[in-house]
Amino acid sequence: MTTLTRDPARTTPTRSPRDNWIPRLGGTVWLVWRQHRAAFWTIIAATLLGVLAMLYLRGQMMDFLSAQEPTSRRSGGLPPEFETHIDRMLNIKSYIGYIPVLAGVLLGAPLIAGDLESGTAKLVTSQSVSRLRWLTTKLAVPATMLALSTGVLSSVLTWWWNPVKGLSDGLMWTSFFGATGVTPVAYALLTFTVGVAAGLLLRRTLVSMVVTLGIVVAIGFVWSELWRYLGHVMSISTDNGVGAGRVPPELPDQAEQLGQGTYFLTSSGARLDWTTCLDQVDNDRAHTACLESKHVIGWSLDYLPVDQMQTMQWLGAGIMLAITAAVVTFIITWGRKRLL
């Protein structure tokens, strides 16, 4: 009589303590990774290449700056050869700026639309996997990959840019506002979820990609027009006249001037457009008399200081993430009821 109580072939193999430290994918996470592994490995490879490229180019830039006189660096009197390093940084920044478009069109739009078109969604949800679990995993895994990739690239670009920001007009903080800090991560997640929502509604991959492209372009236009309003506008003015030898006030270092230009400041505190009395500018006496009749006493202009950059980025990211959360809620709600 045998003493075996179960089939040895079905005995679960023991795992060594070392195996406990190895992450293993399973269930719907494994399925999502398996479905989109080509896209995920592409994201990982592109991130590594981008980081390596920025590390190499930053090293070259720092070597170049180390060879310059400290006084020329502080005064912004760097040689023309430094423009090459500026162009490289701006090129990398523009590549990072394409991430939201790629996230929405190539990753978000086909994510669920492809499964609906091929019948994979019906197959998966007909098993023991609930629609809620499947939708949550389909969103969470790519979103995590996207956030990590974009965050790493943005952080390395920020590290590259910090030592030289403000040394040139091309390196002003406004040029790097959307490509550094937390903003690119929130922007990419927003366009990604918008693409997923479009795919869920339209249920056709190609159509969803085209529609998502249009929506992402519209989002980019609105963002480019509105992001400056996230800051608290500061003003600087003079009250010693606008005649000969009177120049407009000088902005603080790295400040971004707003509006149409410099305004005239009146004694009552009102501001007039710089084109005031422009038709009499050829006649100094008539021009001066015109400005005096309007009680102009000096110049005034608006600007955004550089120290507001991080606050504006977090505020903008918060708005984008709030919209993203609303889109995700719609995807989950709609998908649970009308997925198939």
Coordinates of C-alpha atoms in Angstrom, one line a residue:
M1 CA 0.0 0.0 0.0
T2 CA 1.5 3.3 -1.1
T3 CA 1.9 6.2 1.3
L4 CA 1.7 8.8 -1.4
T5 CA -1.3 11.2 -1.0
R6 CA -1.0 13.1 -4.2
D7 CA 0.4 12.7 -7.7
P8 CA 4.1 13.7 -7.8
A9 CA 3.6 15.1 -11.3
R10 CA 1.3 17.7 -9.9
T11 CA 3.5 18.7 -7.0
T12 CA 4.2 22.4 -7.0
P13 CA 7.9 23.0 -7.4
T14 CA 9.5 24.7 -4.5
R15 CA 11.0 28.2 -5.1
S16 CA 14.3 29.2 -3.7
P17 CA 14.5 32.4 -1.6
R18 CA 16.3 34.1 -4.6
D19 CA 13.2 33.5 -6.8
N20 CA 11.0 35.5 -4.4
W21 CA 12.9 38.6 -5.3
I22 CA 12.3 38.1 -9.0
P23 CA 9.1 40.0 -10.2
R24 CA 6.8 37.7 -12.2
L25 CA 3.9 38.9 -14.3
G26 CA 0.7 37.0 -14.2
G27 CA -3.0 37.2 -15.0
T28 CA -4.2 40.2 -16.9
V29 CA -0.9 42.1 -16.4
W30 CA 0.9 39.4 -18.2
L31 CA -1.7 39.4 -20.9
V32 CA -1.4 43.1 -21.5
W33 CA 2.3 43.0 -21.5
R34 CA 2.2 40.1 -24.0
Q35 CA -0.3 41.9 -26.3
H36 CA 1.7 45.2 -26.4
R37 CA 5.3 43.9 -25.7
A38 CA 6.6 45.4 -29.0
A39 CA 5.4 48.9 -28.0
F40 CA 6.7 48.5 -24.4
W41 CA 10.1 47.4 -25.5
T42 CA 10.2 50.2 -28.0
I43 CA 9.4 52.7 -25.2
I44 CA 12.2 51.2 -23.0
A45 CA 14.7 51.2 -25.8
A46 CA 13.9 54.8 -26.8
T47 CA 14.1 55.9 -23.2
L48 CA 17.5 54.3 -22.8
L49 CA 18.8 55.8 -26.0
G50 CA 17.5 59.2 -25.1
V51 CA 19.1 59.1 -21.7
L52 CA 22.4 58.0 -23.0
A53 CA 22.4 60.7 -25.7
M54 CA 21.6 63.4 -23.2
L55 CA 24.3 62.2 -20.8
Y56 CA 26.9 62.2 -23.6
L57 CA 25.9 65.6 -24.9
R58 CA 25.7 67.2 -21.5
G59 CA 29.2 65.9 -20.8
Q60 CA 30.5 67.6 -24.0
M61 CA 28.7 70.8 -23.0
M62 CA 30.2 70.9 -19.5
D63 CA 33.7 70.2 -20.9
F64 CA 33.2 73.2 -23.3
L65 CA 32.0 75.4 -20.5
S66 CA 34.9 74.4 -18.2
A67 CA 37.3 75.5 -20.9
Q68 CA 35.8 79.0 -20.9
E69 CA 36.7 81.9 -18.6
P70 CA 34.3 82.2 -15.6
T71 CA 33.7 85.9 -16.3
S72 CA 32.6 85.2 -19.9
R73 CA 30.2 82.5 -18.7
R74 CA 28.6 84.8 -16.1
S75 CA 28.3 87.7 -18.5
G76 CA 26.8 85.6 -21.2
G77 CA 29.7 86.3 -23.5
L78 CA 30.2 82.8 -24.7
P79 CA 31.7 82.1 -28.1
P80 CA 29.6 81.3 -31.1
E81 CA 30.6 77.7 -30.8
F82 CA 28.3 77.4 -27.9
E83 CA 25.3 77.7 -30.3
T84 CA 26.0 74.1 -31.3
H85 CA 25.2 72.9 -27.8
I86 CA 22.1 75.1 -27.7
D87 CA 20.9 73.6 -30.9
R88 CA 21.4 70.1 -29.7
M89 CA 19.5 70.8 -26.5
L90 CA 16.6 72.4 -28.4
N91 CA 16.5 69.4 -30.8
I92 CA 16.2 67.0 -27.9
K93 CA 13.6 69.2 -26.3
S94 CA 11.5 69.1 -29.5
Y95 CA 11.7 65.3 -29.6
I96 CA 10.4 65.1 -26.1
G97 CA 7.6 67.5 -27.2
Y98 CA 6.4 64.8 -29.6
I99 CA 5.8 62.3 -26.8
P100 CA 2.2 63.4 -26.1
V101 CA 1.3 63.0 -29.7
L102 CA 2.9 59.6 -30.0
A103 CA 1.3 58.6 -26.6
G104 CA -2.2 59.4 -27.9
V105 CA -2.0 58.3 -31.5
L106 CA 0.2 55.3 -31.4
L107 CA -0.3 53.9 -27.9
G108 CA -3.7 55.2 -26.7
A109 CA -5.9 55.0 -29.7
P110 CA -5.2 51.3 -30.7
L111 CA -5.1 50.1 -27.1
I112 CA -8.8 49.1 -26.9
A113 CA -9.9 49.8 -30.4
G114 CA -7.6 47.0 -31.7
D115 CA -9.1 44.5 -29.2
L116 CA -12.6 45.5 -30.1
E117 CA -11.8 45.2 -33.8
S118 CA -10.1 41.9 -33.6
G119 CA -12.5 40.3 -31.1
T120 CA -9.9 40.0 -28.3
A121 CA -12.0 42.0 -25.9
K122 CA -14.9 39.6 -26.3
L123 CA -12.6 36.6 -25.8
V124 CA -11.0 38.0 -22.6
T125 CA -14.2 39.2 -21.0
S126 CA -16.0 35.9 -21.7
Q127 CA -13.5 34.2 -19.4
S128 CA -13.3 34.7 -15.6
V129 CA -11.8 38.2 -16.0
S130 CA -14.3 41.0 -15.3
R131 CA -14.6 44.0 -17.6
L132 CA -13.5 46.3 -14.8
R133 CA -10.3 44.3 -14.1
W134 CA -9.5 44.1 -17.8
L135 CA -10.1 47.8 -18.4
T136 CA -8.1 48.8 -15.3
T137 CA -5.1 46.7 -16.3
K138 CA -5.3 47.8 -19.9
L139 CA -5.0 51.4 -18.7
A140 CA -2.6 51.0 -15.8
V141 CA 0.2 49.0 -17.4
P142 CA 0.8 51.3 -20.5
A143 CA 0.2 54.4 -18.3
T144 CA 2.8 53.3 -15.9
M145 CA 5.3 52.6 -18.6
L146 CA 4.6 56.0 -20.3
A147 CA 4.8 58.0 -17.0
L148 CA 8.1 56.4 -16.1
S149 CA 9.6 56.9 -19.5
T150 CA 8.5 60.5 -19.8
G151 CA 9.5 61.3 -16.3
V152 CA 13.0 59.9 -16.8
L153 CA 13.6 61.8 -20.0
S154 CA 12.2 65.0 -18.6
S155 CA 14.4 64.7 -15.5
V156 CA 17.6 64.2 -17.5
L157 CA 16.7 67.1 -19.8
T158 CA 16.1 69.3 -16.7
W159 CA 19.5 68.2 -15.3
W160 CA 21.2 69.0 -18.6
W161 CA 19.5 72.4 -19.0
N162 CA 19.9 73.7 -15.4
P163 CA 23.6 74.7 -15.5
V164 CA 23.0 76.9 -18.6
K165 CA 19.5 78.3 -18.4
G166 CA 19.4 82.0 -19.0
L167 CA 22.8 82.1 -20.8
S168 CA 21.1 82.6 -24.1
D169 CA 17.7 83.6 -25.4
G170 CA 17.2 80.1 -26.7
L171 CA 17.7 78.7 -23.2
M172 CA 15.1 80.8 -21.5
W173 CA 12.8 79.0 -19.1
T174 CA 9.7 79.6 -21.3
S175 CA 11.3 77.6 -24.1
F176 CA 11.7 74.6 -21.7
F177 CA 8.5 75.0 -19.7
G178 CA 6.6 72.2 -21.4
A179 CA 9.6 69.7 -21.7
T180 CA 10.9 69.8 -18.1
G181 CA 9.6 69.0 -14.7
V182 CA 6.3 67.3 -14.2
T183 CA 4.5 68.8 -17.1
P184 CA 5.5 66.3 -19.9
V185 CA 4.3 63.4 -17.7
A186 CA 0.9 64.9 -17.1
Y187 CA 0.6 65.9 -20.7
A188 CA 1.5 62.4 -22.0
L189 CA -1.0 60.8 -19.7
L190 CA -3.8 63.2 -20.8
T191 CA -3.3 62.5 -24.5
F192 CA -2.9 58.7 -23.8
T193 CA -6.3 58.5 -22.1
V194 CA -7.9 60.7 -24.7
G195 CA -6.7 58.3 -27.3
V196 CA -8.0 55.3 -25.4
A197 CA -11.4 57.0 -25.0
A198 CA -11.5 57.7 -28.8
G199 CA -10.7 54.1 -29.5
L200 CA -13.4 52.9 -27.1
L201 CA -16.1 55.0 -28.7
L202 CA -15.1 54.6 -32.4
R203 CA -14.0 50.9 -32.2
R204 CA -11.9 51.2 -35.3
T205 CA -8.1 51.5 -35.0
L206 CA -7.3 53.7 -38.0
V207 CA -10.3 56.0 -37.5
S208 CA -9.4 56.3 -33.8
M209 CA -5.8 57.3 -34.5
V210 CA -6.9 60.0 -37.0
V211 CA -9.4 61.5 -34.6
T212 CA -7.0 61.3 -31.7
L213 CA -4.4 63.2 -33.8
G214 CA -6.8 66.0 -34.4
I215 CA -7.8 66.1 -30.7
V216 CA -4.1 66.1 -29.6
V217 CA -3.3 68.9 -32.0
A218 CA -6.2 70.9 -30.6
I219 CA -5.1 70.3 -27.0
G220 CA -1.6 71.4 -27.9
F221 CA -2.9 74.6 -29.4
V222 CA -5.0 75.4 -26.3
W223 CA -2.1 74.6 -24.0
S224 CA 0.3 76.9 -25.9
E225 CA -2.1 79.7 -25.7
L226 CA -3.1 79.3 -22.0
W227 CA -0.1 78.1 -20.0
R228 CA 1.2 81.6 -19.4
Y229 CA -2.0 82.4 -17.5
L230 CA -1.0 79.9 -14.9
G231 CA 1.4 82.4 -13.4
H232 CA 0.9 85.6 -11.4
V233 CA 1.7 88.5 -13.7
M234 CA 4.1 91.0 -12.3
S235 CA 4.5 94.7 -13.4
I236 CA 7.4 97.1 -13.4
S237 CA 7.2 100.8 -14.2
T238 CA 9.0 104.1 -14.2
D239 CA 7.7 107.6 -13.4
N240 CA 10.4 109.9 -14.7
G241 CA 8.9 110.6 -18.1
V242 CA 9.3 109.1 -21.6
G243 CA 11.3 111.8 -23.4
A244 CA 14.9 111.8 -24.6
G245 CA 17.2 109.7 -22.5
R246 CA 14.3 108.0 -20.7
V247 CA 14.3 104.3 -21.4
P248 CA 11.8 101.6 -20.4
P249 CA 12.5 99.7 -17.2
E250 CA 14.8 96.7 -17.4
L251 CA 13.2 93.3 -16.7
P252 CA 14.6 91.0 -14.0
D253 CA 17.0 88.3 -15.1
Q254 CA 15.3 85.5 -17.2
A255 CA 11.9 87.2 -16.9
E256 CA 9.4 86.7 -19.7
Q257 CA 7.8 89.9 -21.0
L258 CA 4.0 89.6 -21.6
G259 CA 1.5 91.6 -23.7
Q260 CA 2.1 93.6 -26.9
G261 CA 5.2 95.3 -25.5
T262 CA 5.8 98.4 -23.4
Y263 CA 2.9 100.6 -22.2
F264 CA 2.7 104.2 -21.3
L265 CA 1.9 104.9 -17.6
T266 CA -0.3 107.9 -16.8
S267 CA -0.4 109.9 -13.6
S268 CA -3.7 108.2 -12.7
G269 CA -2.2 104.8 -12.9
A270 CA -3.8 103.9 -16.2
R271 CA -1.8 102.4 -19.0
L272 CA -1.9 103.4 -22.6
D273 CA -0.9 101.4 -25.7
W274 CA 2.6 102.2 -27.0
T275 CA 1.0 103.4 -30.3
T276 CA -0.5 106.4 -28.4
C277 CA 0.6 109.6 -30.3
L278 CA 2.5 107.5 -32.8
D279 CA 1.1 109.6 -35.7
Q280 CA 3.1 112.5 -34.3
V281 CA 6.3 110.8 -33.5
D282 CA 8.1 112.6 -36.4
N283 CA 7.6 115.9 -34.7
D284 CA 9.3 115.9 -31.3
R285 CA 7.4 118.9 -29.9
A286 CA 4.0 117.7 -31.1
H287 CA 4.7 114.2 -29.8
T288 CA 5.8 115.5 -26.4
A289 CA 2.7 117.8 -26.2
C290 CA 0.5 114.8 -27.1
L291 CA 1.9 112.6 -24.4
E292 CA 1.7 115.4 -21.8
S293 CA -2.0 116.0 -22.7
K294 CA -2.6 112.4 -21.8
H295 CA -0.6 112.8 -18.5
V296 CA 2.0 110.2 -19.5
I297 CA 4.7 110.0 -16.7
G298 CA 6.6 106.8 -17.6
W299 CA 6.7 103.3 -18.9
S300 CA 5.1 100.1 -17.7
L301 CA 5.3 96.5 -18.7
D302 CA 4.2 93.1 -17.5
Y303 CA 6.3 90.0 -17.0
L304 CA 6.5 86.5 -15.5
P305 CA 9.5 85.8 -13.3
V306 CA 11.5 82.6 -13.6
D307 CA 10.8 81.7 -9.9
Q308 CA 7.2 81.0 -10.8
M309 CA 8.2 78.2 -13.3
Q310 CA 7.8 75.2 -11.0
T311 CA 4.5 76.5 -9.5
M312 CA 3.1 77.0 -12.9
Q313 CA 4.2 73.5 -14.0
W314 CA 2.6 71.9 -11.0
L315 CA -0.6 73.9 -11.5
G316 CA -0.7 73.0 -15.2
A317 CA 0.0 69.3 -14.4
G318 CA -2.7 69.3 -11.8
I319 CA -5.2 70.5 -14.3
M320 CA -4.2 68.0 -16.9
L321 CA -4.3 65.1 -14.3
A322 CA -7.7 66.2 -13.2
I323 CA -8.9 66.0 -16.8
T324 CA -7.2 62.7 -17.2
A325 CA -9.0 61.3 -14.1
A326 CA -12.3 62.5 -15.6
V327 CA -11.5 60.7 -18.9
V328 CA -10.5 57.5 -17.1
T329 CA -13.7 57.6 -15.2
F330 CA -15.6 57.9 -18.4
I331 CA -13.6 55.0 -19.9
I332 CA -14.3 52.7 -17.0
T333 CA -18.0 53.7 -16.8
W334 CA -18.7 53.4 -20.5
G335 CA -16.6 50.3 -20.9
R336 CA -18.3 48.3 -18.1
K337 CA -21.7 48.9 -19.7
R338 CA -21.1 49.1 -23.5
L339 CA -17.7 47.5 -24.1
L340 CA -19.0 44.7 -26.5

